[in-house]
Tab-separated table of C-alpha atoms in Angstrom:
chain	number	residue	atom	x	y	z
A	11	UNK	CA	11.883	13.706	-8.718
A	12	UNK	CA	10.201	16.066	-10.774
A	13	UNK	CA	9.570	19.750	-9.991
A	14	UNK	CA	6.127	20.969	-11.411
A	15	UNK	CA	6.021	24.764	-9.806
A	16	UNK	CA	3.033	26.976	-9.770
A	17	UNK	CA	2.820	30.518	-9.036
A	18	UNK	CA	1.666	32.786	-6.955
A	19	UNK	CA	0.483	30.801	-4.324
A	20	UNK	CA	-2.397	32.616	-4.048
A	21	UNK	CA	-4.358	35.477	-5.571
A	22	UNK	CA	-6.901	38.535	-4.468
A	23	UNK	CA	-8.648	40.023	-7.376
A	24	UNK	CA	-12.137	42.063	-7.993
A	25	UNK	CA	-14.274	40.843	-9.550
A	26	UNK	CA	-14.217	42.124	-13.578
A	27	UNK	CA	-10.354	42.245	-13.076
A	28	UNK	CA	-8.349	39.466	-15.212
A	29	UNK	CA	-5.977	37.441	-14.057
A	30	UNK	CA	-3.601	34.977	-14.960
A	31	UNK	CA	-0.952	32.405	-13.423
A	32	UNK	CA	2.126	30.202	-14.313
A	33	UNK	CA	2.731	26.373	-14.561
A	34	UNK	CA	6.803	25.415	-14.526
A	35	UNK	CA	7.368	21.965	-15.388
A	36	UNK	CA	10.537	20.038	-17.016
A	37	UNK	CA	11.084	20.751	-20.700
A	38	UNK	CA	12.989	17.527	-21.151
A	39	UNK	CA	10.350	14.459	-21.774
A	40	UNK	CA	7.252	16.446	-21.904
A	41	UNK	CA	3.910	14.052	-23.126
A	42	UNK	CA	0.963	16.623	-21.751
A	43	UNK	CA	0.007	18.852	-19.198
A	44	UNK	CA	-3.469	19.100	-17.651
A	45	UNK	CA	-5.441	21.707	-15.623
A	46	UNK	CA	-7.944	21.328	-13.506
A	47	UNK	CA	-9.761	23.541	-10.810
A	48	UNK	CA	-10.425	22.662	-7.464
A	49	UNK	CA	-13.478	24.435	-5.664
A	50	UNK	CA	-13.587	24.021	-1.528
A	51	UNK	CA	-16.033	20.705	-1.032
A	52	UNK	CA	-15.802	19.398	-4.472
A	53	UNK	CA	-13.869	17.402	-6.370
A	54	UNK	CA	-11.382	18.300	-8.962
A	55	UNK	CA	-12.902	19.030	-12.330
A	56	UNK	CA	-10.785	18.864	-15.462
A	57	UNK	CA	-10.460	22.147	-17.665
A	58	UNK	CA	-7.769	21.326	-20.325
A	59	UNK	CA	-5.414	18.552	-21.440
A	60	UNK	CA	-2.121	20.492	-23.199
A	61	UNK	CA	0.049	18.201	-25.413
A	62	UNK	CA	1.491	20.301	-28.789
A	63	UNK	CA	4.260	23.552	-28.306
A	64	UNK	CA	2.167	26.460	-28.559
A	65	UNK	CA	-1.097	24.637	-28.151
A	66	UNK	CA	-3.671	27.560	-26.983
A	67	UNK	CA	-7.746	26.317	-25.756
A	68	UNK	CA	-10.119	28.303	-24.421
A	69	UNK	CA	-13.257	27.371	-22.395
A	70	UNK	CA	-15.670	30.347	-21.855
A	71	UNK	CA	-13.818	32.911	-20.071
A	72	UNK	CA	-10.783	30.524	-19.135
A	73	UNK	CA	-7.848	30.031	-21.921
A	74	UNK	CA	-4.488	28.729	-21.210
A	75	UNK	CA	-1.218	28.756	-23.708
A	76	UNK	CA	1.564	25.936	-23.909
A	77	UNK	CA	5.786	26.311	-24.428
A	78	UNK	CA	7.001	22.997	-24.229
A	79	UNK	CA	10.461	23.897	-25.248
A	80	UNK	CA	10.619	26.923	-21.965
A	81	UNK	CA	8.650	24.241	-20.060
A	82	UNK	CA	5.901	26.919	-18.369
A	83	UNK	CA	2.126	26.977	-19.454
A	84	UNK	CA	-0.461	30.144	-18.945
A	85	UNK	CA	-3.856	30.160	-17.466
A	86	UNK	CA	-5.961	33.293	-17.901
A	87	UNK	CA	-9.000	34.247	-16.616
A	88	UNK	CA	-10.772	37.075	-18.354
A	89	UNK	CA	-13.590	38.966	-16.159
A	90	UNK	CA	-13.478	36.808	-13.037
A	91	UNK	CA	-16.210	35.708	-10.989
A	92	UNK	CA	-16.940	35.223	-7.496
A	93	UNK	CA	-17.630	31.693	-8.709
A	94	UNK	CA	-14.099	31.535	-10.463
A	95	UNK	CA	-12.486	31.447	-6.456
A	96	UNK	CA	-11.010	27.608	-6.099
A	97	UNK	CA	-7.459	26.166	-6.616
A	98	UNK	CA	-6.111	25.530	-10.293
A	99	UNK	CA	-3.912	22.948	-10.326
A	100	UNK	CA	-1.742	22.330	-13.318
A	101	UNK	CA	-0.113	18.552	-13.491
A	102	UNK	CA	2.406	17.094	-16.015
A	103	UNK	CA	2.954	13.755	-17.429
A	104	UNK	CA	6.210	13.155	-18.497
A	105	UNK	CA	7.339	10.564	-21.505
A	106	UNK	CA	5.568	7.124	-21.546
A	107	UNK	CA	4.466	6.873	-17.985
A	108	UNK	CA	1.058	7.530	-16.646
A	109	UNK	CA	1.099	9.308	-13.291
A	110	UNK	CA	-0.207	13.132	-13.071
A	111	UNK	CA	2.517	15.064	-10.986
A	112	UNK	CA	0.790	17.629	-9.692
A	113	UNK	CA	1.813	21.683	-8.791
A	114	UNK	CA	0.722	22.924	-5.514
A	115	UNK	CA	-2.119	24.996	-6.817
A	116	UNK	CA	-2.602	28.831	-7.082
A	117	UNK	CA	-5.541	29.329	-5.089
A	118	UNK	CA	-7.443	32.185	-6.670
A	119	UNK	CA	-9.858	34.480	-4.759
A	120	UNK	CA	-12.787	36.604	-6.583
A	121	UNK	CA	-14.369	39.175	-4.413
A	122	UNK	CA	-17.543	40.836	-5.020
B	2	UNK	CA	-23.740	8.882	-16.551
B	3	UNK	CA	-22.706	8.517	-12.967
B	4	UNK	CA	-19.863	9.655	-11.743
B	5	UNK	CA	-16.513	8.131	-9.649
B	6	UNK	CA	-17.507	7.030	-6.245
B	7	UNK	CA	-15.141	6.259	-3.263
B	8	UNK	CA	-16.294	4.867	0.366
B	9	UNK	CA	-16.508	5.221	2.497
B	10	UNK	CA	-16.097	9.124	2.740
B	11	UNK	CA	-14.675	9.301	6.082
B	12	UNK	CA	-13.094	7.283	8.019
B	13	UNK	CA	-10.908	7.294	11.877
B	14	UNK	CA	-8.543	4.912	13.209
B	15	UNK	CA	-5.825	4.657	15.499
B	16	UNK	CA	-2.276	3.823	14.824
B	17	UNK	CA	-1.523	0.690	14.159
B	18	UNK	CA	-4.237	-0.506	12.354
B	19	UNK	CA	-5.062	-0.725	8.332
B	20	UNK	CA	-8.057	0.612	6.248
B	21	UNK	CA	-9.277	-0.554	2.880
B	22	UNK	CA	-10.500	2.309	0.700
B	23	UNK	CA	-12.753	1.996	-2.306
B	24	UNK	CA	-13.470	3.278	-5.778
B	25	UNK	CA	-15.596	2.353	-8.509
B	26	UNK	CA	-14.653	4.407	-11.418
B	27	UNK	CA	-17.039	5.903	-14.258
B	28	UNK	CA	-18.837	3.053	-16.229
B	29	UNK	CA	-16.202	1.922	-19.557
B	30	UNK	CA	-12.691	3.893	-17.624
B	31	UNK	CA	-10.113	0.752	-17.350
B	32	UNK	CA	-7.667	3.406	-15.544
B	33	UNK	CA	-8.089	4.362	-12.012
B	34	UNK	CA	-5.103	6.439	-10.070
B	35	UNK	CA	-5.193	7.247	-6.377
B	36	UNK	CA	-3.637	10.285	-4.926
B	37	UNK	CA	-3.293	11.506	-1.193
B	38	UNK	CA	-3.601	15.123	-0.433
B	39	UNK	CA	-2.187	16.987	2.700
B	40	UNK	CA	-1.924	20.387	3.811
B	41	UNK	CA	1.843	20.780	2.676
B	42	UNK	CA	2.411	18.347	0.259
B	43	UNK	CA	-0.648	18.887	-2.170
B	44	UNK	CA	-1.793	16.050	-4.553
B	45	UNK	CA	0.793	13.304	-4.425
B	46	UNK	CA	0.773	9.990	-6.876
B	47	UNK	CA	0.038	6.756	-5.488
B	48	UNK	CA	-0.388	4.369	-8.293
B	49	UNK	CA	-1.972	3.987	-11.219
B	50	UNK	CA	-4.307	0.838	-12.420
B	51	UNK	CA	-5.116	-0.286	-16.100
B	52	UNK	CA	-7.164	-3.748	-16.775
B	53	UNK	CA	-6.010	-4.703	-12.836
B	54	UNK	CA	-2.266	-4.351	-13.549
B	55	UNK	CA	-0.395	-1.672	-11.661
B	56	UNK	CA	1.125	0.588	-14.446
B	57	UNK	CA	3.151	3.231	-12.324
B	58	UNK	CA	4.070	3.656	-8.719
B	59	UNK	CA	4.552	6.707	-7.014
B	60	UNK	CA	7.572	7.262	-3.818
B	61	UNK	CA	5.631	5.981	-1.061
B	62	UNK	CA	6.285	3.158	1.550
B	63	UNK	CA	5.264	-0.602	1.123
B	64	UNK	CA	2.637	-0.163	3.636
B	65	UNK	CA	0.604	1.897	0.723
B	66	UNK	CA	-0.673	-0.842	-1.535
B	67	UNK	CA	-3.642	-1.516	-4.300
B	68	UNK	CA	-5.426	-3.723	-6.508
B	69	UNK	CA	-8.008	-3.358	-9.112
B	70	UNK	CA	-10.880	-5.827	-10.040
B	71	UNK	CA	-12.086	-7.209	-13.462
B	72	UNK	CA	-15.217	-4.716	-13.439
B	73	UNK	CA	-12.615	-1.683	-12.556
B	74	UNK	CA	-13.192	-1.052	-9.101
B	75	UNK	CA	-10.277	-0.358	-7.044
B	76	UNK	CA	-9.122	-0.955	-3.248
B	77	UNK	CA	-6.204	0.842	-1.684
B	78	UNK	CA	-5.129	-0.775	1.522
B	79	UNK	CA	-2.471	1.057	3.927
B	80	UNK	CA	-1.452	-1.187	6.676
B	81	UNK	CA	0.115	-0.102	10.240
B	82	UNK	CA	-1.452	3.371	9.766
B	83	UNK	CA	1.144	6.214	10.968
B	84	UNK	CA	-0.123	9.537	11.935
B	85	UNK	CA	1.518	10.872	8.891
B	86	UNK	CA	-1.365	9.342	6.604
B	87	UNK	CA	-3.951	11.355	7.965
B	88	UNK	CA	-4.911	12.919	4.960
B	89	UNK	CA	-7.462	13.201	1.551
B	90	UNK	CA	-7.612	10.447	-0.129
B	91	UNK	CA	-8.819	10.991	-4.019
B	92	UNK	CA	-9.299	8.218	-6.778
B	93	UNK	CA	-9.661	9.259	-10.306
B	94	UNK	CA	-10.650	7.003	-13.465
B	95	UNK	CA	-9.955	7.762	-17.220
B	96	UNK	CA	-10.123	5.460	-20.191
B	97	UNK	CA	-6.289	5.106	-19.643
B	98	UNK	CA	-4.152	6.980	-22.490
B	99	UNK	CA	-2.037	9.804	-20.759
B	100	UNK	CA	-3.940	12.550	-22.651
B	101	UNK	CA	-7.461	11.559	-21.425
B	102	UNK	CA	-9.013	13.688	-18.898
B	103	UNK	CA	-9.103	12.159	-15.164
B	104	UNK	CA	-12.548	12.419	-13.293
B	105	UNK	CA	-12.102	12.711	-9.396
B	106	UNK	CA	-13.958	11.213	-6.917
B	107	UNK	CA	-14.907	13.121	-3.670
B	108	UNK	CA	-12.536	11.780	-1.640
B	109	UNK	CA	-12.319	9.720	1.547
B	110	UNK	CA	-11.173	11.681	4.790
B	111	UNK	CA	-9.202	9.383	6.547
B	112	UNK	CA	-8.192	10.197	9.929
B	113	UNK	CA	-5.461	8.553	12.125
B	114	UNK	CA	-5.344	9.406	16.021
């Protein structure tokens, strides 16, 4: 069974602050790694697919880093919003099979 | 371009019985997965579809089954519904490589009592 681990749980920041949190996945058999956030009501929306060691992508204020070899991956958020508040969920496909196994989620609060 | 639809979006039974859930993926995706979300498990793998074979299976009992059309549409069926399966029930389609992005659906609330 694999272990995809995602921390902190969950996360209090002001708004302006920056934050960031951790994906820990299995470095053996790695094909990609995906985010995606999660906002109460809606559905998940995709924010990055990760394949390559060292891969870094940005999307406005949202960039996230990849170490295949340490198996962890990095999602910042520079100048959160309250609109930044949902779940990120990081999920990781291993080798040549084609199921997402998905972390728990840090669920990330913004206040005003 | 519209977007992944599932129905119906909520849905209570009683024990015992079985529910057929749908999704119709985005127009051209071949690949739909379906995942069940609960309080303390999070997002857990069902199975995957591609062209209306069944490409991966995820750890859960027989009663969990599915089947995909030629047009792409999906069905999961659960049978003999368990309190246990109360839960979120989210499709997602993708053009069906492992590095395409997966659109959700909103989900169908099922609810067993």
């Amino acid at each position: 069974i694999l272990n995809v681990e995602q921390s902190p749980q969950s996360l209090h920041v002001q708004e302006g602050d920056s934050t960031n949190f951790t994906c820990s996945f299995p470095s053996s058999n790695f094909y990609a790694l995906h985010w995606y956030r999660w906002e109460t009501a809606k559905s998940p929306e995709a924010l990055f697919v990760m394949t390559l060691n060292g891969d870094e992508k940005k999307k406005g204020r949202i960039s996230a880093t990849l170490n295949t070899k340490e198996g962890y991956s990095y999602l910042y958020i520079k100048g959160s919003q309250p609109e930044d508040s949902a779940t990120y969920l990081c999920a990781f496909i291993e080798g040549s099979n084609y199921k997402l196994t998905f972390g728990k989620g840090t669920l990330l609060t913004v206040n005003p | 371009k519209a977007g992944v639809t599932q129905t119906p979006r909520y849905l209570i039974k009683t024990r015992g019985q079985q529910v057929t859930l749908s999704c119709s993926p985005i127009s051209g995706h071949r690949s739909v997965s379906w995942y069940q979300q609960t309080p303390g498990q999070g997002l857990q793998f069902l199975f995957e579809y591609f062209s209306e074979t069944q490409r991966n299976k995820g750890n859960f009992p027989g009663r969990f089954s599915g089947r995909q059309f030629s047009n792409s549409r999906s069905e999961m069926n659960v049978s003999t519904l368990e309190l246990g399966d109360s839960a979120l029930y989210l499709c997602a389609s993708s053009l069906g490589q492992q590095t395409d992005t997966q659109y959700f659906g909103p989900g169908t609330r099922l609810t067993v009592l």
